[in-house]
Amino acid sequence: MKTWKRYKLDIPTEVSGRPVTSRGVHLQPFGYHGVWVDREVQDHYWTNLMKSMGISWVVALTEGDSIVENRHGTTPLEILLEAGIIPIIRDKKELPDGFTNFRTVERTVAICARYGVRPFWQLYNEPFDVREWRNRKVPTYGKAWGIIADRWSAGARRVVDAGAYVGFPDGPGYGENPFERLRAAGGLDLFKERVAFYAPHTYGLGRPVWYPYDAVSRHGAALTEEAYSRLLDDYADDPRWRDAPLSMINQQRVAWADADRTAFEDDTCWRGWEKIAWWAMQSLGEVPPMAMTEGGWTPR
């Protein structure tokens, strides 16, 4: 980690009087903000909640120009920026269509400039998910990669030319170096010019936050009865949540331990972003900024 060279984007230290932190959330799973704006204009419930949590970033979808739609004399973008929250705007566009929402990008650039912010735009989301393709028809692997690289690179260049930063969408967990897939289409140049960021979707799927570097994964550290009860919390007295005796769990921990495993070999974990960083070092010689635009843990 310490040997990785990284580049940074021009991010202000504060927005609307609030310090910019590294904390963020996903705002909502759809691109229309009408009901959300109605509530915020009334009592600022969600922005006040996010401010209380130290949130400085949200992933905000947009369909068409909904992120800058004027409603009650304001827009979703301005509501967020007034609260000191920077949106990462994810355009809802299906492949194999190219990105065409440039007028909305230009409008966000103009609005964000008033707050000293350069907007962050992510094109597409999880490019190999059937939901990302028109009629849910994903081409063969090689052809799909060609379309993804071409469409993203062409759209991303115009987004940057309009004055925004542009984000490349995660797989999640591509099986090969995505930066190299962008090279022929010209997309790699945007990272070289330091105007692009990577948007990983790292899911822990129930694994510890430090997996595979935690003591259990590396050394088979034993589970104690005290720790078992603490982890079960409210379910400690419910036998249905005790999947196996401690002795069996600890035998399995020892059997599965691997002191040499890294997130590159097993990227199904929050630290899967290390694999992206490793690929970036191969292709760019430095690691771009990353904005985790989806992720988390799944119980059990």
CSV table of N, CA and C in Angstrom, one decimal, residues 5 29 35 51 56 68 109 122 135 139 163 205 226 251 268:
chain,number,residue,atom,x,y,z
A,5,LYS,N,1.8,4.7,-5.8
A,5,LYS,CA,1.7,6.2,-6.1
A,5,LYS,C,0.3,6.5,-6.5
A,29,PRO,N,-32.4,4.3,-5.3
A,29,PRO,CA,-32.1,3.4,-6.4
A,29,PRO,C,-32.8,3.8,-7.7
A,35,VAL,N,-40.4,13.3,-5.2
A,35,VAL,CA,-40.9,13.1,-3.8
A,35,VAL,C,-39.8,13.4,-2.8
A,51,LYS,N,-26.1,15.0,7.4
A,51,LYS,CA,-25.1,15.9,8.0
A,51,LYS,C,-24.8,15.4,9.4
A,56,SER,N,-20.5,13.4,3.4
A,56,SER,CA,-20.1,14.5,2.4
A,56,SER,C,-20.4,14.1,1.0
A,68,VAL,N,-31.2,18.1,-12.1
A,68,VAL,CA,-31.2,19.6,-12.2
A,68,VAL,C,-32.6,20.1,-12.5
A,109,VAL,N,-22.2,21.5,-14.2
A,109,VAL,CA,-21.0,22.2,-14.1
A,109,VAL,C,-21.2,23.6,-13.7
A,122,GLN,N,-20.6,9.6,-13.2
A,122,GLN,CA,-20.3,8.2,-13.5
A,122,GLN,C,-21.1,7.7,-14.7
A,135,ASN,N,-33.1,-4.5,-23.4
A,135,ASN,CA,-33.8,-5.7,-23.5
A,135,ASN,C,-33.1,-6.9,-22.8
A,139,PRO,N,-24.1,-9.0,-25.1
A,139,PRO,CA,-23.4,-9.8,-26.2
A,139,PRO,C,-22.4,-10.7,-25.6
A,163,GLY,N,-16.4,19.9,-18.4
A,163,GLY,CA,-15.9,20.5,-17.2
A,163,GLY,C,-16.1,19.6,-15.9
A,205,LEU,N,-19.7,-9.3,1.9
A,205,LEU,CA,-20.5,-10.5,1.9
A,205,LEU,C,-20.3,-11.3,3.2
A,226,GLU,N,-17.1,-16.1,24.8
A,226,GLU,CA,-17.4,-14.7,25.0
A,226,GLU,C,-17.6,-13.9,23.7
A,251,GLN,N,-11.9,-25.7,14.5
A,251,GLN,CA,-11.3,-26.6,13.6
A,251,GLN,C,-11.3,-26.1,12.2
A,268,THR,N,-13.4,-11.0,-3.2
A,268,THR,CA,-14.8,-11.0,-2.7
A,268,THR,C,-14.7,-10.5,-1.3
